[in-house]
Backbone as a ProteinNet text record, in pm:
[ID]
protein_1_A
[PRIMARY]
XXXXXXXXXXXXXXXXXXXXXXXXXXXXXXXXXXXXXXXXXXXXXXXXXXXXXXXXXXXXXXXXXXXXXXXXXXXXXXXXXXXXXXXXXXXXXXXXXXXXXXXXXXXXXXXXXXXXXXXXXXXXXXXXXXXXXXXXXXXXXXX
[TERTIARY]
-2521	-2477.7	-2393.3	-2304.3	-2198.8	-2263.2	-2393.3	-2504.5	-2565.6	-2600.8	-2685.9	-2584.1	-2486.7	-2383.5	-2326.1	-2306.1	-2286.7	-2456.4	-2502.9	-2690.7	-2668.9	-2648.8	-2626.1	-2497.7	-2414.8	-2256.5	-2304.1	-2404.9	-2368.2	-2388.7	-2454.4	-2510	-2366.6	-2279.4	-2171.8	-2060.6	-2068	-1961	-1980.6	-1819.5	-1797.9	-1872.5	-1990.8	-2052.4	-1900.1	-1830.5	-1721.7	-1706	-1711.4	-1672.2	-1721.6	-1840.6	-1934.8	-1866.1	-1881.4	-1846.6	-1699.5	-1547.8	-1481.1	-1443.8	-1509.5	-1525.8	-1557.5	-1683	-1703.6	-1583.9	-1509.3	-1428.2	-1315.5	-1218.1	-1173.7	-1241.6	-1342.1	-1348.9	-1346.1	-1369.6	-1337	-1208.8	-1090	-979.2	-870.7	-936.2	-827.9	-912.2	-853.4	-895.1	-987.3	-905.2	-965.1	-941.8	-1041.8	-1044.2	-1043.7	-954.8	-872.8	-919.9	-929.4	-921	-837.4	-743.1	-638.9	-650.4	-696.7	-695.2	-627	-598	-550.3	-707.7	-803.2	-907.3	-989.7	-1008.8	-1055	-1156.7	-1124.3	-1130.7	-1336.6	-1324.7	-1455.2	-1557.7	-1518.4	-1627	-1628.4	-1528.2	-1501.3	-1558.8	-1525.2	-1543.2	-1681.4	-1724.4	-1887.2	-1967.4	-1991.8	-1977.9	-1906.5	-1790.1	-1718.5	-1773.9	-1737.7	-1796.2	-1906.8	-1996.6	-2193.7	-2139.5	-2058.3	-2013.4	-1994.3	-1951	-1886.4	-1723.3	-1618.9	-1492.6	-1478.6	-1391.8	-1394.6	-1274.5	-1190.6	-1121	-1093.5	-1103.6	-1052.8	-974.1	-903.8	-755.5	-788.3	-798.3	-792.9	-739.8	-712.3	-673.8	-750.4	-677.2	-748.5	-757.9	-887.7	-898.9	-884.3	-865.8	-869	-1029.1	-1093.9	-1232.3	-1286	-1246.8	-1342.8	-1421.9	-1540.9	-1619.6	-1728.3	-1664.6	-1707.2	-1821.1	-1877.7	-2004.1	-1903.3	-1782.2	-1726.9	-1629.9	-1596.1	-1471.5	-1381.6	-1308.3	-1145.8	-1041.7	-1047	-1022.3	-849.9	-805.1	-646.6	-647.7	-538.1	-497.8	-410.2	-529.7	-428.8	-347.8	-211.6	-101.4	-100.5	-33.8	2.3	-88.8	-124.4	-171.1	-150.3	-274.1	-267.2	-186.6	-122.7	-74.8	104.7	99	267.1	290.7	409.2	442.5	384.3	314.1	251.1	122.6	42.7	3	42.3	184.3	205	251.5	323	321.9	224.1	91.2	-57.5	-90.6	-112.4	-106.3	-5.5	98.5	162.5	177	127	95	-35.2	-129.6	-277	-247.6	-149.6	-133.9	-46.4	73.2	134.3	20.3	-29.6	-102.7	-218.5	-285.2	-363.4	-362.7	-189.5	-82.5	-142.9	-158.5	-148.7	11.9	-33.9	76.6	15.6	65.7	23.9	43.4	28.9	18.9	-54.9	-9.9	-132.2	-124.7	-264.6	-309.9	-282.4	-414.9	-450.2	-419.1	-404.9	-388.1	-429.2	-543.8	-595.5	-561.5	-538.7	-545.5	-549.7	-572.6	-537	-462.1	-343.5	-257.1	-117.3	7.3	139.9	165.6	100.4	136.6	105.8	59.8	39.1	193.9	279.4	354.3	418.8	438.7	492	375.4	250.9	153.9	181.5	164.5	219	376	456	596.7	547.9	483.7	425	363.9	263.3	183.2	159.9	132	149.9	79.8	-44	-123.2	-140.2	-101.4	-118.9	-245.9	-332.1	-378.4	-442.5	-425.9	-452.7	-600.6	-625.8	-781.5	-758.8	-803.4	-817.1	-883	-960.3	-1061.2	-1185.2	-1211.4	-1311.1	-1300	-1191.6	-1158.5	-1047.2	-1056	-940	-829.8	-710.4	-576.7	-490.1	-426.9	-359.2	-190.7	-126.2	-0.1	-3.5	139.8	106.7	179.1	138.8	103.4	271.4	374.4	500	545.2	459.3	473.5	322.6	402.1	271.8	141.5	61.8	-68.2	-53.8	-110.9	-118.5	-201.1	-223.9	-261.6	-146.2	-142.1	-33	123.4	163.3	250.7	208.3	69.8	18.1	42.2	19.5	-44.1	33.2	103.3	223.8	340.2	439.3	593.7	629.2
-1267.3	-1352	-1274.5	-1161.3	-1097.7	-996.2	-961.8	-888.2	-943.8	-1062.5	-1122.2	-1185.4	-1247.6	-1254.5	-1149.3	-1024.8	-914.3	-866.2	-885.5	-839.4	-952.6	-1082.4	-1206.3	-1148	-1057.5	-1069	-880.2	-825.5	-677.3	-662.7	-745.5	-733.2	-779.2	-832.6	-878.2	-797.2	-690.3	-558.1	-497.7	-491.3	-428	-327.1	-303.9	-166.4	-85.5	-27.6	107.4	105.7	29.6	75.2	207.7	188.9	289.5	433.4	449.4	564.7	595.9	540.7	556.5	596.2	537.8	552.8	721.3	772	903.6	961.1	947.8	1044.9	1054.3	929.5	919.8	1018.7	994.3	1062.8	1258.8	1274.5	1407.4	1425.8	1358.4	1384.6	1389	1307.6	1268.1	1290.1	1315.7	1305.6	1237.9	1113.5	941.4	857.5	814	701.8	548.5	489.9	371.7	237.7	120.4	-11.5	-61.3	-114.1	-244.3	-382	-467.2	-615.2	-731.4	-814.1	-885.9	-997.2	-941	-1020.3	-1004	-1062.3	-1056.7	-912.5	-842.5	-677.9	-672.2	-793.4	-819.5	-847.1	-901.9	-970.5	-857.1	-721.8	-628.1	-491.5	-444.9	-306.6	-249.1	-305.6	-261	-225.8	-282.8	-298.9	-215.3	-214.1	-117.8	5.4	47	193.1	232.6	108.7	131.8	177.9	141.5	182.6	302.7	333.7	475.2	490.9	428.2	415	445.1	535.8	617	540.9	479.2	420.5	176.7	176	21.4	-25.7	-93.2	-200	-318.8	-439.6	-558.7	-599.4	-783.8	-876	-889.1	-867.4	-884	-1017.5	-1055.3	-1173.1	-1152.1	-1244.7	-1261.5	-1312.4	-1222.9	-1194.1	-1132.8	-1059.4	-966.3	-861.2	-920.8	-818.7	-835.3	-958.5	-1063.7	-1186.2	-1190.2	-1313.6	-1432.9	-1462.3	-1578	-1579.5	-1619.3	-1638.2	-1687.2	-1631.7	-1752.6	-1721.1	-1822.1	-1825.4	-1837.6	-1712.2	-1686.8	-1553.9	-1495.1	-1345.5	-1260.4	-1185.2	-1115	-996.5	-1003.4	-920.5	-995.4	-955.2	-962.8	-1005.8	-1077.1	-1022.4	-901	-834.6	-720.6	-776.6	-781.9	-800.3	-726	-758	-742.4	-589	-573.9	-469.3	-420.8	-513.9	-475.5	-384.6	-381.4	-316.5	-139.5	-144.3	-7.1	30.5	-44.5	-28.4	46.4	-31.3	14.6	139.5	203.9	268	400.7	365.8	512.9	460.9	352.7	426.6	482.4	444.8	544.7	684.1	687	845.8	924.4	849.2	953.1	914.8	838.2	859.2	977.2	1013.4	1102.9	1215.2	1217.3	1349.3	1382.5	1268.5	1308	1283.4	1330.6	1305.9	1261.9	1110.3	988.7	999	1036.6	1042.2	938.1	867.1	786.3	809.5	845.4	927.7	844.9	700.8	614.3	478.9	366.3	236	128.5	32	-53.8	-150.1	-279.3	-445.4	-531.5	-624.8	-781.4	-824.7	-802.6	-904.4	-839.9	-912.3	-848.6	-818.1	-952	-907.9	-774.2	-683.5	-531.5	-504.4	-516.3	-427.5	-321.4	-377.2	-230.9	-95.8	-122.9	-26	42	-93.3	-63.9	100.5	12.1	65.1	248.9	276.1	420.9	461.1	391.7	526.3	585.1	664.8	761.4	745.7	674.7	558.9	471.8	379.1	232.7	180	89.4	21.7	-146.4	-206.4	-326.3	-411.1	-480.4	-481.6	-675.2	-641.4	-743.8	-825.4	-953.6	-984.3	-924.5	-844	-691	-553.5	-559.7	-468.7	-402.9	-271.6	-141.7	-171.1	-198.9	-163.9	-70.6	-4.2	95.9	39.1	82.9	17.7	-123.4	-153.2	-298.3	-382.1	-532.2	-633	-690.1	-737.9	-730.3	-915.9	-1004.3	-1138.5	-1148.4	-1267.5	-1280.3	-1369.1	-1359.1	-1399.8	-1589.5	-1671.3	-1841.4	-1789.4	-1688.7	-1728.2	-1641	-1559.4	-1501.5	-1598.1	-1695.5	-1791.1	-1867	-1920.7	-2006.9	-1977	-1822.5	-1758	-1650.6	-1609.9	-1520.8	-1548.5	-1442.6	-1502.5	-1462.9
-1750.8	-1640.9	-1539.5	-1598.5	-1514.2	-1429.8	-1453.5	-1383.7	-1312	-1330.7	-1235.6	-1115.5	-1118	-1014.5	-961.3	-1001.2	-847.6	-826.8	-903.5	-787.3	-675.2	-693.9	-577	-471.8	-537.7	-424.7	-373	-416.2	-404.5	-229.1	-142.6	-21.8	67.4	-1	111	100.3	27.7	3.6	142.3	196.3	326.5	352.8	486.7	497.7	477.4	510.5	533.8	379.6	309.3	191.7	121.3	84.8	38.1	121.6	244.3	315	297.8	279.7	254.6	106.8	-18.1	-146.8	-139.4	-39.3	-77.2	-35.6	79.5	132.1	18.9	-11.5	-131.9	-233.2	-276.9	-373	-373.2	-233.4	-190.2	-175.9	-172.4	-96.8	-261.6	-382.2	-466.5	-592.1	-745.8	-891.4	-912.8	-881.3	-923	-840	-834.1	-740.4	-837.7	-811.8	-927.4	-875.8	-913.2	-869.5	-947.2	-941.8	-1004.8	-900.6	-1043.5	-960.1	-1049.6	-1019.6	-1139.1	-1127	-1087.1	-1141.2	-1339.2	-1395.8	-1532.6	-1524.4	-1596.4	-1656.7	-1683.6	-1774	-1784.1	-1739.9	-1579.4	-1440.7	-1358.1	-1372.7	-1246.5	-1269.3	-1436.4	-1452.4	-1427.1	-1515.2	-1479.6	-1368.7	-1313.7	-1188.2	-1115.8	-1045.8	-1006.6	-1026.9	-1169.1	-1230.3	-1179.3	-1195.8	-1100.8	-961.3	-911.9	-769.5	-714.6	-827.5	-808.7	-846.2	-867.5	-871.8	-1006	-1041.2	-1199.1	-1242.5	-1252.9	-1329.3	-1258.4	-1387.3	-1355	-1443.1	-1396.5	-1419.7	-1364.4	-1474	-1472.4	-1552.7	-1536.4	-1642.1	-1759.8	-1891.4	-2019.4	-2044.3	-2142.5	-2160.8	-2310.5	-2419	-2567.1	-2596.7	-2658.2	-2676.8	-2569.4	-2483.4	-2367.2	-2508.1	-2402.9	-2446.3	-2621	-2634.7	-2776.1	-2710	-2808.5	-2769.3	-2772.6	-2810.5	-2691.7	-2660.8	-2531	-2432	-2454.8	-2435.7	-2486.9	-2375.5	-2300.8	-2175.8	-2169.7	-2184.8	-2271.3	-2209.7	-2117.5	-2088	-2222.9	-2236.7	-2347.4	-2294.4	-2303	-2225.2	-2100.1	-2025.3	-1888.7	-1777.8	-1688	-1565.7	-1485.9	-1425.9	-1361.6	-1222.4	-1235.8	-1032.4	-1053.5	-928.3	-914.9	-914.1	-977.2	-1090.7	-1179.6	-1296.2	-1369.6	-1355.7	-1213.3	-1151	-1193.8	-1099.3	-1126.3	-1287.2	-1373.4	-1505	-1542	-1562.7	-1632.1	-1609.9	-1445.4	-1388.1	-1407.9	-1469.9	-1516.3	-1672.6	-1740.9	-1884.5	-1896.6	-1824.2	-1819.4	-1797.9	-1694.8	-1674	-1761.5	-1813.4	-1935.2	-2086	-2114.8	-2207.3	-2196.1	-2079.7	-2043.1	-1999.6	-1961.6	-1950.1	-1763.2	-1670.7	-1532.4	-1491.5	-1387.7	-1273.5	-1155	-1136.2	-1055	-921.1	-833.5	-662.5	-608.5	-511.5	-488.2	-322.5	-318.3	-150.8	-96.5	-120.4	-7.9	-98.5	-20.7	-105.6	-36.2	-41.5	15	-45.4	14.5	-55.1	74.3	9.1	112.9	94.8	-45.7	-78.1	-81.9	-16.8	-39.9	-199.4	-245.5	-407.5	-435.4	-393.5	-427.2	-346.9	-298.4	-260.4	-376.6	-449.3	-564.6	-549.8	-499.2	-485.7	-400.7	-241	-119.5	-108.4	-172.4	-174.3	-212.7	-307.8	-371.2	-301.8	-258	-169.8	-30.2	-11.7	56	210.7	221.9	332.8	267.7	352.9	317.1	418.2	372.2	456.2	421.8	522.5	469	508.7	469.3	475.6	540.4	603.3	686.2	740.8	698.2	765.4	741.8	651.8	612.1	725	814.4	855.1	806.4	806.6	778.4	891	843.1	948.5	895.4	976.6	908.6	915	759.4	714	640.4	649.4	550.5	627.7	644.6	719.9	660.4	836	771.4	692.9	724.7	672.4	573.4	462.7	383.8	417	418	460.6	369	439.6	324.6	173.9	167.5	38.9	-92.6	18.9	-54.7	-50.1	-8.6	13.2	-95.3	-145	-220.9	-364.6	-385.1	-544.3	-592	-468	-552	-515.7	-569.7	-555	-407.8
[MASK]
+++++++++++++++++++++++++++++++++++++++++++++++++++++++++++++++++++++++++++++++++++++++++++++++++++++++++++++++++++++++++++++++++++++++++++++++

């Protein structure tokens, strides 16, 4: 089912994406996604993309013939974001730089705050920096 719903969503992925993904991937190690969307609807996918590492929300049975619609640990957002993100890297013995950093949502500012270009995605357009009031949905769903 989780295949057959991005073959339906793969055509509405921003054209610039693809072309920015390569440059990224020329410019940096790894090219990362953290979302606090479910780990299990994103990775795959992603990875088919091209993006060598993913960070999502765990579910209790990901990855089991059934769902149990329960986050196991944390949500990916916030902070916890960057948490994950430097226990991947001392468990793997990097050292974490982060070049470029895209989102739509303030709730990334702990990302925002680290890296080095920021840009915010807008509308499916690229702006450069981070957007200084929170957007209604970000008023709605985060703190």
């Amino acid at each position: 089912m989780i295949d057959e719903f991005w073959e339906t969503k793969k055509s509405k992925i921003y054209p610039w994406v693809k072309e920015e993904l390569k440059k990224n991937k020329k410019e940096a190690d790894f090219v990362i996604v953290s979302s606090a969307s479910p780990l299990f609807l994103i990775e795959n996918f992603l990875l088919s993309q091209g993006f060598d590492v993913i960070f999502g929300t765990k579910f209790v049975g990901d990855n089991q013939k059934k769902f149990v619609a329960q986050i196991n640990g944390k949500n990916n957002k916030g902070d916890e974001k960057v948490k994950k993100l430097n226990r991947w890297a001392k468990q793997n013995n990097y050292e974490i730089e982060i070049v470029k950093f895209y989102s739509d949502s303030l709730a990334d500012k702990p990302l925002y705050d680290i890296a080095k270009q920021k840009f915010w995605i807008k509308r499916g357009k690229i702006l450069e920096g981070m957007p200084k009031r929170k957007t209604l949905i970000d008023k709605l769903f985060w703190n």
